[in-house]
């Protein structure tokens, strides 16, 4: 057993991963006012998880965020998005007509804000869950990533 | 805006520099045989193109390119590379002539098509004067969302975005159905490193792997 020659990598990754996750949520919740949105936030979130898997090992990551969770998250995201459409229909509007969510007339913005925030949450779940599932499926084929493989 | 984009020799120089880097990286990718180097260089390619997108005021596209192209696809390609050989097979001589002719023809057609393109930031171009202008006018009254990109994406074109989300979900589902969910290897590793092990398994495992 040799010394841990990945120490710098580990320490840097440990500092960076929380920042990446916070940045993902920043992008997510500033989607209405700045560049980027739920798609980008979902990708950034998945990348934080993948970085964790690359540095700290796939098994540790799979224990923290199990594969059944990521694929359920992805499905849940699509359900949330489609559910907003059904909600609008139940309120008497068209499918995904956010204006109808709270029964507002033209010029009312509460339904728009709520609708956009909820569907962006759905997109975040769907994108991050699907991308992590893809990574797990690919990386899970090799038992573990050895150093000489890089 | 036209000043920032069209004027200024500095901007033009940065444009030329970034596009030259893209060109060099693309040539290098085409000539390399080592898959690891190719994957890394394609990440570099995405990052440079993201910088270039931002230079031409396509901030959202640049952001997506940096996140998906440089971050996500590099990681996924690395994971895929582990499943296959590390180097591409050497090719027979003259086997590249067919692809070269196709690429050259497509390139010449694209160059020919750029003659008709409106200049960058042209307010009278179809994209800026048609439905785009309408969105900019009615957006604030309709939605009250400051970022028009978001309101078009999520509200006006909400149905399209639902389709895109479903596509992403379906892609994840298809890969998982083809390759398995990665749980078999997890179960294998868990069997080899029993849970009674108090230390995190990754630390010990990576120490062994060297």
Short mmCIF file of C-alpha atoms in Angstrom, two decimals:
data_model
loop_
_atom_site.label_atom_id
_atom_site.label_comp_id
_atom_site.label_asym_id
_atom_site.label_seq_id
_atom_site.Cartn_x
_atom_site.Cartn_y
_atom_site.Cartn_z
CA UNK A 1 0.00 0.00 0.00
CA UNK A 2 1.53 3.28 -1.10
CA UNK A 3 0.88 6.76 0.14
CA UNK A 4 -2.15 8.68 -0.97
CA UNK A 5 -0.69 10.44 -3.97
CA UNK A 6 -4.06 11.91 -4.89
CA UNK A 7 -4.17 14.06 -1.80
CA UNK A 8 -4.10 17.42 -3.62
CA UNK A 9 -6.84 16.19 -5.95
CA UNK A 10 -8.96 15.05 -3.02
CA UNK A 11 -8.55 18.25 -1.02
CA UNK A 12 -9.30 20.47 -4.00
CA UNK A 13 -12.31 18.37 -4.98
CA UNK A 14 -13.61 18.44 -1.43
CA UNK A 15 -13.47 22.24 -1.52
CA UNK A 16 -14.92 22.51 -5.01
CA UNK A 17 -17.85 20.09 -4.93
CA UNK A 18 -19.97 22.11 -2.43
CA UNK A 19 -19.26 25.26 -4.42
CA UNK A 20 -20.33 23.55 -7.64
CA UNK A 21 -23.57 22.41 -6.01
CA UNK A 22 -24.26 25.89 -4.64
CA UNK A 23 -23.56 27.34 -8.07
CA UNK A 24 -26.02 24.87 -9.60
CA UNK A 25 -28.76 26.07 -7.27
CA UNK A 26 -27.77 29.68 -7.90
CA UNK A 27 -28.22 29.14 -11.62
CA UNK A 28 -31.47 27.29 -10.97
CA UNK A 29 -33.11 30.00 -8.89
CA UNK A 30 -31.76 32.90 -10.92
CA UNK A 31 -33.11 31.42 -14.14
CA UNK A 32 -35.70 34.19 -14.35
CA UNK A 33 -33.22 37.04 -14.12
CA UNK A 34 -29.88 35.90 -15.50
CA UNK A 35 -28.31 33.63 -18.06
CA UNK A 36 -28.78 29.93 -17.72
CA UNK A 37 -31.64 27.99 -16.30
CA UNK A 38 -32.74 24.59 -15.17
CA UNK A 39 -31.03 22.66 -17.97
CA UNK A 40 -27.65 24.15 -17.16
CA UNK A 41 -28.25 23.83 -13.41
CA UNK A 42 -29.14 20.17 -13.82
CA UNK A 43 -25.97 19.52 -15.80
CA UNK A 44 -23.81 21.35 -13.24
CA UNK A 45 -25.42 19.35 -10.43
CA UNK A 46 -24.78 16.08 -12.25
CA UNK A 47 -21.19 17.12 -12.93
CA UNK A 48 -20.63 17.74 -9.20
CA UNK A 49 -21.79 14.20 -8.51
CA UNK A 50 -19.62 12.80 -11.30
CA UNK A 51 -16.57 14.66 -9.98
CA UNK A 52 -17.30 13.10 -6.61
CA UNK A 53 -17.47 9.67 -8.24
CA UNK A 54 -14.21 10.18 -10.13
CA UNK A 55 -12.27 11.39 -7.10
CA UNK A 56 -13.77 9.48 -4.19
CA UNK A 57 -14.79 6.32 -5.98
CA UNK A 58 -18.00 5.18 -7.60
CA UNK A 59 -19.07 2.98 -4.71
CA UNK A 60 -18.99 5.78 -2.17
CA UNK A 61 -21.01 7.98 -4.52
CA UNK A 62 -23.52 5.23 -5.23
CA UNK A 63 -23.98 4.75 -1.50
CA UNK A 64 -24.61 8.44 -1.01
CA UNK A 65 -26.83 8.88 -4.06
CA UNK A 66 -28.13 5.44 -5.05
CA UNK A 67 -28.95 4.65 -8.69
CA UNK A 68 -32.62 3.99 -7.93
CA UNK A 69 -32.81 7.54 -6.59
CA UNK A 70 -31.35 9.19 -9.68
CA UNK A 71 -33.62 7.38 -12.11
CA UNK A 72 -36.68 8.01 -9.93
CA UNK A 73 -35.65 11.67 -9.73
CA UNK A 74 -35.51 11.84 -13.51
CA UNK A 75 -39.00 10.37 -13.87
CA UNK A 76 -40.32 12.59 -11.09
CA UNK A 77 -39.04 15.65 -12.93
CA UNK A 78 -41.02 14.82 -16.06
CA UNK A 79 -44.08 14.10 -13.91
CA UNK A 80 -43.76 17.47 -12.15
CA UNK A 81 -43.47 19.28 -15.47
CA UNK A 82 -46.42 17.47 -17.02
CA UNK A 83 -48.36 17.87 -13.76
CA UNK A 84 -48.21 21.65 -14.04
CA UNK A 85 -49.92 21.32 -17.41
CA UNK A 86 -52.64 19.17 -15.92
CA UNK A 87 -53.03 21.63 -13.04
CA UNK A 88 -53.62 24.42 -15.54
CA UNK A 89 -56.19 22.28 -17.35
CA UNK A 90 -58.01 21.50 -14.09
CA UNK A 91 -58.21 25.24 -13.49
CA UNK A 92 -59.93 25.63 -16.83
CA UNK A 93 -57.02 26.82 -18.93
CA UNK A 94 -55.07 25.21 -21.75
CA UNK A 95 -52.31 22.70 -21.12
CA UNK A 96 -49.32 24.52 -19.52
CA UNK A 97 -51.15 27.85 -19.57
CA UNK A 98 -49.59 29.33 -16.44
CA UNK A 99 -51.97 32.27 -16.52
CA UNK A 100 -54.75 29.89 -15.48
CA UNK A 101 -52.93 28.40 -12.49
CA UNK A 102 -54.39 30.92 -10.06
CA UNK A 103 -57.20 32.01 -12.35
CA UNK A 104 -55.66 35.41 -13.13
CA UNK A 105 -56.65 37.71 -15.96
CA UNK A 106 -54.13 39.04 -18.47
CA UNK A 107 -51.41 41.10 -16.81
CA UNK A 108 -51.34 38.96 -13.67
CA UNK A 109 -47.93 37.45 -13.11
CA UNK A 110 -48.23 35.15 -10.08
CA UNK A 111 -49.22 32.15 -12.15
CA UNK A 112 -46.39 32.78 -14.61
CA UNK A 113 -43.80 32.99 -11.84
CA UNK A 114 -45.12 29.94 -10.02
CA UNK A 115 -45.46 27.91 -13.20
CA UNK A 116 -41.96 28.75 -14.42
CA UNK A 117 -40.37 27.99 -11.04
CA UNK A 118 -42.16 24.64 -10.76
CA UNK A 119 -41.43 23.48 -14.28
CA UNK A 120 -37.79 24.54 -13.88
CA UNK A 121 -37.66 22.38 -10.77
CA UNK A 122 -39.02 19.54 -12.90
CA UNK A 123 -36.38 20.16 -15.56
CA UNK A 124 -33.65 20.25 -12.90
CA UNK A 125 -34.77 16.89 -11.52
CA UNK A 126 -35.15 15.31 -14.96
CA UNK A 127 -31.80 16.53 -16.33
CA UNK A 128 -29.64 15.86 -13.30
CA UNK A 129 -31.29 12.49 -12.69
CA UNK A 130 -30.99 11.37 -16.31
CA UNK A 131 -27.37 12.47 -16.67
CA UNK A 132 -26.34 10.79 -13.42
CA UNK A 133 -28.16 7.63 -14.49
CA UNK A 134 -26.21 7.66 -17.76
CA UNK A 135 -22.94 8.10 -15.91
CA UNK A 136 -23.77 5.33 -13.45
CA UNK A 137 -24.72 3.02 -16.28
CA UNK A 138 -21.42 3.66 -18.08
CA UNK A 139 -19.13 3.79 -15.07
CA UNK A 140 -20.87 0.90 -13.36
CA UNK A 141 -19.71 -1.48 -16.09
CA UNK A 142 -16.11 -1.34 -14.92
CA UNK A 143 -15.76 -2.55 -11.36
CA UNK A 144 -13.44 0.24 -10.40
CA UNK A 145 -11.34 2.79 -12.19
CA UNK A 146 -7.69 1.98 -11.77
CA UNK A 147 -4.95 4.57 -12.02
CA UNK A 148 -3.27 3.05 -15.07
CA UNK A 149 -6.55 3.32 -16.97
CA UNK A 150 -6.26 7.08 -17.18
CA UNK B 1 -23.98 46.87 -29.45
CA UNK B 2 -22.78 46.97 -33.05
CA UNK B 3 -19.73 48.86 -31.82
CA UNK B 4 -18.87 46.14 -29.36
CA UNK B 5 -19.40 43.43 -31.92
CA UNK B 6 -18.30 44.84 -35.23
CA UNK B 7 -16.02 47.71 -34.34
CA UNK B 8 -12.87 47.39 -32.36
CA UNK B 9 -9.86 45.65 -33.78
CA UNK B 10 -9.38 44.04 -30.37
CA UNK B 11 -12.61 42.08 -30.61
CA UNK B 12 -11.77 41.00 -34.12
CA UNK B 13 -8.35 39.84 -32.99
CA UNK B 14 -9.86 37.82 -30.11
CA UNK B 15 -12.35 36.31 -32.57
CA UNK B 16 -9.56 35.30 -34.92
CA UNK B 17 -7.47 33.93 -32.04
CA UNK B 18 -10.32 31.80 -30.64
CA UNK B 19 -11.29 30.47 -34.05
CA UNK B 20 -7.63 29.69 -34.77
CA UNK B 21 -7.41 27.74 -31.51
CA UNK B 22 -10.58 25.85 -32.50
CA UNK B 23 -9.05 25.04 -35.87
CA UNK B 24 -5.79 23.78 -34.37
CA UNK B 25 -7.61 21.69 -31.76
CA UNK B 26 -9.86 20.16 -34.42
CA UNK B 27 -6.86 19.22 -36.57
CA UNK B 28 -5.15 17.73 -33.53
CA UNK B 29 -8.25 15.67 -32.67
CA UNK B 30 -8.42 14.36 -36.22
CA UNK B 31 -4.75 13.32 -36.20
CA UNK B 32 -4.44 11.85 -32.70
CA UNK B 33 -4.87 8.13 -32.00
CA UNK B 34 -4.95 8.15 -28.19
CA UNK B 35 -8.55 8.26 -27.04
CA UNK B 36 -7.71 9.91 -23.72
CA UNK B 37 -6.03 12.83 -25.47
CA UNK B 38 -8.92 13.07 -27.92
CA UNK B 39 -11.50 13.24 -25.12
CA UNK B 40 -9.51 15.90 -23.29
CA UNK B 41 -9.03 17.93 -26.46
CA UNK B 42 -12.74 17.76 -27.25
CA UNK B 43 -13.33 19.25 -23.80
CA UNK B 44 -10.89 22.01 -24.68
CA UNK B 45 -12.71 22.50 -27.98
CA UNK B 46 -16.03 22.94 -26.16
CA UNK B 47 -14.54 25.37 -23.66
CA UNK B 48 -12.99 27.53 -26.37
CA UNK B 49 -16.22 27.54 -28.36
CA UNK B 50 -18.09 28.52 -25.19
CA UNK B 51 -15.75 31.51 -24.83
CA UNK B 52 -16.39 32.39 -28.44
CA UNK B 53 -20.19 32.15 -28.03
CA UNK B 54 -19.98 34.57 -25.13
CA UNK B 55 -17.92 36.92 -27.25
CA UNK B 56 -20.74 37.03 -29.84
CA UNK B 57 -23.31 37.74 -27.07
CA UNK B 58 -24.86 34.26 -27.00
CA UNK B 59 -24.47 33.93 -23.25
CA UNK B 60 -26.98 31.14 -22.72
CA UNK B 61 -25.55 29.06 -25.55
CA UNK B 62 -22.03 29.59 -24.20
CA UNK B 63 -23.11 28.56 -20.72
CA UNK B 64 -24.74 25.41 -22.04
CA UNK B 65 -21.73 24.57 -24.16
CA UNK B 66 -19.40 24.98 -21.17
CA UNK B 67 -21.61 22.86 -18.90
CA UNK B 68 -22.63 20.14 -21.35
CA UNK B 69 -19.76 20.09 -23.83
CA UNK B 70 -16.79 20.71 -21.58
CA UNK B 71 -18.14 19.22 -18.37
CA UNK B 72 -20.70 16.54 -18.96
CA UNK B 73 -19.72 14.97 -22.27
CA UNK B 74 -16.04 14.88 -21.30
CA UNK B 75 -16.93 12.94 -18.16
CA UNK B 76 -19.29 10.60 -20.02
CA UNK B 77 -16.77 10.03 -22.81
CA UNK B 78 -14.09 9.25 -20.21
CA UNK B 79 -16.42 6.72 -18.61
CA UNK B 80 -17.21 5.25 -22.03
CA UNK B 81 -13.50 5.15 -22.91
CA UNK B 82 -12.86 2.85 -19.96
CA UNK B 83 -15.12 0.25 -21.57
CA UNK B 84 -13.16 0.07 -24.79
CA UNK B 85 -9.60 0.13 -26.10
CA UNK B 86 -7.41 3.10 -25.30
CA UNK B 87 -6.25 3.86 -28.81
CA UNK B 88 -7.98 4.01 -32.14
CA UNK B 89 -6.87 1.56 -34.79
CA UNK B 90 -4.45 2.93 -37.40
CA UNK B 91 -6.15 3.46 -40.70
CA UNK B 92 -5.30 2.16 -44.11
CA UNK B 93 -3.76 4.75 -46.43
CA UNK B 94 -6.26 6.59 -48.65
CA UNK B 95 -9.17 5.51 -46.45
CA UNK B 96 -9.63 9.15 -45.49
CA UNK B 97 -10.16 10.44 -49.01
CA UNK B 98 -13.92 9.80 -49.05
CA UNK B 99 -14.61 11.53 -45.70
CA UNK B 100 -12.28 14.37 -46.72
CA UNK B 101 -14.24 15.01 -49.90
CA UNK B 102 -17.54 14.99 -47.96
CA UNK B 103 -16.16 17.41 -45.33
CA UNK B 104 -14.67 19.74 -47.93
CA UNK B 105 -17.93 19.82 -49.90
CA UNK B 106 -19.97 20.52 -46.76
CA UNK B 107 -17.50 23.23 -45.73
CA UNK B 108 -17.66 24.93 -49.12
CA UNK B 109 -21.47 24.85 -49.02
CA UNK B 110 -21.48 26.37 -45.52
CA UNK B 111 -19.07 29.10 -46.61
CA UNK B 112 -21.32 29.80 -49.59
CA UNK B 113 -24.33 30.02 -47.25
CA UNK B 114 -22.64 32.59 -45.01
CA UNK B 115 -22.70 35.12 -47.87
CA UNK B 116 -26.43 35.57 -47.31
CA UNK B 117 -26.23 35.87 -43.53
CA UNK B 118 -27.08 39.27 -42.04
CA UNK B 119 -24.23 40.91 -40.10
CA UNK B 120 -23.93 40.15 -36.39
CA UNK B 121 -26.30 42.27 -34.30
CA UNK B 122 -28.17 43.59 -37.32
CA UNK B 123 -31.49 44.97 -35.98
CA UNK B 124 -33.22 44.42 -39.34
CA UNK B 125 -32.31 40.76 -39.62
CA UNK B 126 -35.28 38.35 -39.70
CA UNK B 127 -34.45 36.93 -36.28
CA UNK B 128 -34.42 40.35 -34.66
CA UNK B 129 -37.28 42.03 -36.47
CA UNK B 130 -39.91 39.28 -36.64
CA UNK B 131 -41.25 37.21 -33.79
CA UNK B 132 -38.18 37.99 -31.65
CA UNK B 133 -39.10 41.66 -31.53
CA UNK B 134 -42.69 40.75 -30.63
CA UNK B 135 -41.50 38.66 -27.71
CA UNK B 136 -39.37 41.55 -26.47
CA UNK B 137 -42.37 43.88 -26.67
CA UNK B 138 -45.05 41.76 -25.04
CA UNK B 139 -42.91 39.78 -22.60
CA UNK B 140 -43.01 42.18 -19.70
CA UNK B 141 -46.78 42.59 -19.80
CA UNK B 142 -47.41 38.89 -20.36
CA UNK B 143 -45.09 37.27 -17.87
CA UNK B 144 -43.22 39.85 -15.79
CA UNK B 145 -40.04 37.81 -16.17
CA UNK B 146 -36.96 39.97 -16.81
CA UNK B 147 -35.03 37.32 -18.72
CA UNK B 148 -36.77 36.92 -22.07
CA UNK B 149 -34.83 33.73 -22.79
CA UNK B 150 -36.43 32.10 -19.77
CA UNK B 151 -39.92 33.35 -20.50
CA UNK B 152 -39.74 32.17 -24.12
CA UNK B 153 -38.28 28.83 -23.09
CA UNK B 154 -40.53 28.10 -20.15
CA UNK B 155 -43.73 30.00 -20.86
CA UNK B 156 -44.27 30.78 -24.54
CA UNK B 157 -42.60 27.57 -25.66
CA UNK B 158 -43.40 25.57 -22.55
CA UNK B 159 -44.70 22.65 -24.56
CA UNK B 160 -41.42 22.39 -26.53
CA UNK B 161 -39.46 22.41 -23.30
CA UNK B 162 -41.65 19.63 -21.93
CA UNK B 163 -40.71 17.66 -25.02
CA UNK B 164 -37.01 18.39 -24.46
CA UNK B 165 -37.25 17.27 -20.85
CA UNK B 166 -38.94 14.07 -21.97
CA UNK B 167 -36.14 13.56 -24.51
CA UNK B 168 -33.48 13.89 -21.80
CA UNK B 169 -35.39 11.47 -19.60
CA UNK B 170 -35.80 9.03 -22.47
CA UNK B 171 -32.09 9.23 -23.26
CA UNK B 172 -31.21 8.36 -19.68
CA UNK B 173 -33.75 5.55 -19.69
CA UNK B 174 -32.46 4.13 -22.97
CA UNK B 175 -28.82 4.12 -21.82
CA UNK B 176 -29.81 2.53 -18.53
CA UNK B 177 -31.87 -0.15 -20.28
CA UNK B 178 -29.02 -0.92 -22.68
CA UNK B 179 -26.15 -0.91 -20.19
CA UNK B 180 -27.87 -1.75 -16.91
CA UNK B 181 -28.23 0.60 -14.03
CA UNK B 182 -24.69 0.11 -12.75
CA UNK B 183 -26.01 -1.69 -9.74
CA UNK B 184 -24.42 -5.03 -10.56
CA UNK B 185 -20.94 -3.59 -10.15
CA UNK B 186 -22.04 -1.82 -7.01
CA UNK B 187 -23.26 -5.11 -5.56
CA UNK B 188 -19.95 -6.74 -6.56
CA UNK B 189 -17.90 -4.06 -4.90
CA UNK B 190 -20.08 -4.10 -1.81
CA UNK B 191 -19.57 -7.84 -1.52
CA UNK B 192 -15.81 -7.37 -1.69
CA UNK B 193 -15.79 -4.51 0.83
CA UNK B 194 -18.25 -5.51 3.56
CA UNK B 195 -20.26 -2.81 5.24
CA UNK B 196 -18.75 -3.60 8.65
CA UNK B 197 -15.75 -1.73 7.32
CA UNK B 198 -15.99 1.49 9.27
CA UNK B 199 -13.73 3.53 7.00
CA UNK B 200 -15.15 4.86 3.76
CA UNK B 201 -14.42 2.14 1.18
CA UNK B 202 -13.20 4.56 -1.44
CA UNK B 203 -10.12 5.59 0.53
CA UNK B 204 -8.99 2.04 1.07
CA UNK B 205 -9.90 0.93 -2.41
CA UNK B 206 -7.99 3.66 -4.17
CA UNK B 207 -4.98 2.94 -2.01
CA UNK B 208 -5.11 -0.65 -3.22
CA UNK B 209 -5.52 0.34 -6.79
CA UNK B 210 -2.17 2.03 -7.15
#
